[in-house]
Amino acid sequence: MKAKKSWREKLADNKGFPKVAEVTGKMSKRWGEGTMVIPAPLEVDRLMKRVPKGKLVTINELRVALAARHKANFACPITTGIFSWIAAHAAEEAAAEGAKRTTPYWRTLKSGGELNPKYPGGVRELAKRLKAEGHRIEQKGKRWVVRDYERALVKNLS
């Protein structure tokens, strides 16, 4: 039986990405016209690493930076989200093995400033780390968000 890949192995496996493609057919109804980049996992990780302490980024800002880098109209929201999730787990895996500097995944939010419950440790751990960096967390229905997250967004990530 084949051994399961570690999170860091998944992060390093680019599967032929990045790839820029024309959006056509049914996809154009959902995503819009033009070209879309499907990023490589390590590209998403590199952008996440550029977010300094006290600052934040959303998946949408990552997508804008990726699209600009590849001269595409937009970046795939699905793969960008999946690759940020892989980067988060790879960072936690490295930290568990003693790495001191890892990707600060807790600074990458979902749209609307929402904490990503799929990241390691879930919402509780993310809130703890974000509070330690001076952010205020509040509950909105079932979601947890960073209050006034827009003020802390990184400018010019690309």
Coordinates of C-alpha atoms in Angstrom, one line a residue:
M1 CA 0.0 0.0 0.0
K2 CA 1.2 3.5 -0.9
A3 CA 2.3 5.7 2.0
K4 CA 0.1 8.8 2.6
K5 CA 1.8 12.0 1.5
S6 CA 2.7 14.5 4.2
W7 CA 1.2 18.0 4.1
R8 CA 4.6 19.4 3.1
E9 CA 4.8 16.8 0.2
K10 CA 1.4 17.9 -0.9
L11 CA 2.5 21.5 -0.8
A12 CA 5.6 20.8 -2.9
D13 CA 3.7 18.8 -5.5
N14 CA 2.8 21.4 -8.2
K15 CA 0.8 18.9 -10.4
G16 CA 1.7 21.0 -13.5
F17 CA 0.5 24.2 -12.1
P18 CA 0.5 27.2 -12.4
K19 CA -1.6 27.1 -15.5
V20 CA -3.5 29.9 -17.3
A21 CA -6.5 29.0 -19.4
E22 CA -9.3 30.7 -21.3
V23 CA -12.6 30.4 -19.4
T24 CA -15.2 28.9 -21.8
G25 CA -18.6 27.2 -21.8
K26 CA -20.4 26.5 -18.5
M27 CA -17.4 27.9 -16.6
S28 CA -17.8 31.4 -18.0
K29 CA -21.4 31.5 -16.7
R30 CA -20.1 30.8 -13.2
W31 CA -16.7 32.5 -13.1
G32 CA -16.9 35.2 -15.9
E33 CA -15.1 35.8 -19.2
G34 CA -11.4 35.9 -19.8
T35 CA -8.4 34.0 -18.5
M36 CA -8.1 32.2 -15.2
V37 CA -4.9 31.1 -13.4
I38 CA -4.8 27.9 -11.4
P39 CA -1.9 28.6 -9.1
A40 CA 0.7 26.2 -7.8
P41 CA 0.4 25.3 -4.1
L42 CA 3.8 26.9 -3.3
E43 CA 2.8 30.2 -4.9
V44 CA -0.1 30.5 -2.5
D45 CA 2.2 29.6 0.4
R46 CA 4.7 32.2 -0.7
L47 CA 2.1 34.9 -0.7
M48 CA 0.8 33.8 2.7
K49 CA 4.3 34.1 4.1
R50 CA 4.5 37.8 3.1
V51 CA 1.8 38.8 5.5
P52 CA 3.6 40.5 8.5
K53 CA 2.6 40.3 12.1
G54 CA -0.5 42.4 12.8
K55 CA -1.6 42.4 9.2
L56 CA -4.2 40.2 7.4
V57 CA -5.1 39.0 3.9
T58 CA -8.2 37.3 2.6
I59 CA -8.3 34.6 0.0
N60 CA -9.7 37.2 -2.4
E61 CA -6.5 39.4 -2.0
L62 CA -4.4 36.3 -2.7
R63 CA -6.4 35.7 -5.9
V64 CA -6.0 39.3 -7.1
A65 CA -2.2 39.0 -6.5
L66 CA -2.0 35.6 -8.3
A67 CA -4.0 36.9 -11.3
A68 CA -1.8 40.0 -11.6
R69 CA 1.4 37.9 -11.4
H70 CA 0.1 35.7 -14.3
K71 CA -1.6 38.5 -16.3
A72 CA -4.9 36.6 -16.0
N73 CA -8.3 38.1 -15.3
F74 CA -8.7 36.1 -12.1
A75 CA -7.4 33.2 -10.1
C76 CA -9.3 30.1 -9.4
P77 CA -11.1 30.5 -6.1
I78 CA -11.4 26.7 -5.4
T79 CA -7.7 25.8 -5.9
T80 CA -6.5 29.0 -4.1
G81 CA -8.6 28.0 -1.1
I82 CA -7.5 24.4 -1.2
F83 CA -3.9 25.4 -1.5
S84 CA -4.1 27.8 1.4
W85 CA -5.5 25.0 3.5
I86 CA -2.6 22.7 2.5
A87 CA -0.1 25.5 3.3
A88 CA -1.7 25.9 6.7
H89 CA -1.4 22.2 7.5
A90 CA 2.1 22.0 6.1
A91 CA 3.1 24.9 8.4
E92 CA 1.6 23.1 11.4
E93 CA 3.3 19.9 10.4
A94 CA 6.7 21.7 10.2
A95 CA 6.1 23.4 13.6
A96 CA 5.3 20.1 15.2
E97 CA 8.7 18.9 14.0
G98 CA 10.5 21.9 15.6
A99 CA 10.5 24.5 12.8
K100 CA 10.6 28.0 14.3
R101 CA 9.5 30.0 11.2
T102 CA 6.5 28.7 9.4
T103 CA 3.7 30.2 7.2
P104 CA 1.5 32.4 9.4
Y105 CA -1.7 30.9 8.0
W106 CA -3.9 32.4 10.8
R107 CA -3.4 35.7 9.1
T108 CA -5.2 34.4 5.9
L109 CA -9.0 34.9 6.2
K110 CA -11.9 33.8 4.2
S111 CA -13.9 36.6 2.4
G112 CA -15.6 39.0 4.8
G113 CA -12.9 38.6 7.4
E114 CA -14.1 35.2 8.4
L115 CA -11.8 32.8 10.3
N116 CA -11.3 29.5 8.4
P117 CA -12.5 26.7 10.6
K118 CA -10.7 24.1 8.4
Y119 CA -7.3 25.5 9.4
P120 CA -5.3 23.6 12.1
G121 CA -6.7 24.1 15.6
G122 CA -10.0 25.4 14.2
V123 CA -11.6 28.8 15.0
R124 CA -10.5 28.7 18.7
E125 CA -6.8 28.4 17.9
L126 CA -7.0 31.0 15.1
A127 CA -8.8 33.4 17.4
K128 CA -6.1 33.0 20.1
R129 CA -3.3 33.7 17.6
L130 CA -5.0 36.7 16.1
K131 CA -5.9 38.2 19.5
A132 CA -2.2 37.9 20.4
E133 CA -1.4 40.0 17.4
G134 CA -3.9 42.7 18.4
H135 CA -7.0 41.8 16.4
R136 CA -10.5 41.7 17.8
I137 CA -12.6 38.6 17.1
E138 CA -16.4 38.6 17.1
Q139 CA -19.1 36.1 16.4
K140 CA -21.6 36.8 13.6
G141 CA -24.2 34.0 13.7
K142 CA -22.2 30.8 13.2
R143 CA -19.2 32.5 11.8
W144 CA -16.2 34.1 13.6
V145 CA -14.7 37.2 12.0
V146 CA -12.0 39.7 12.6
R147 CA -13.6 43.1 13.5
D148 CA -12.6 45.8 11.1
Y149 CA -10.3 43.4 9.3
E150 CA -10.2 45.8 6.3
R151 CA -8.0 48.2 8.3
A152 CA -5.3 45.5 8.7
L153 CA -5.3 44.2 5.1
V154 CA -1.9 44.0 3.4
K155 CA -1.6 46.4 0.5
N156 CA 0.1 45.4 -2.7
L157 CA 0.7 41.8 -2.0
S158 CA 1.8 40.9 -5.5

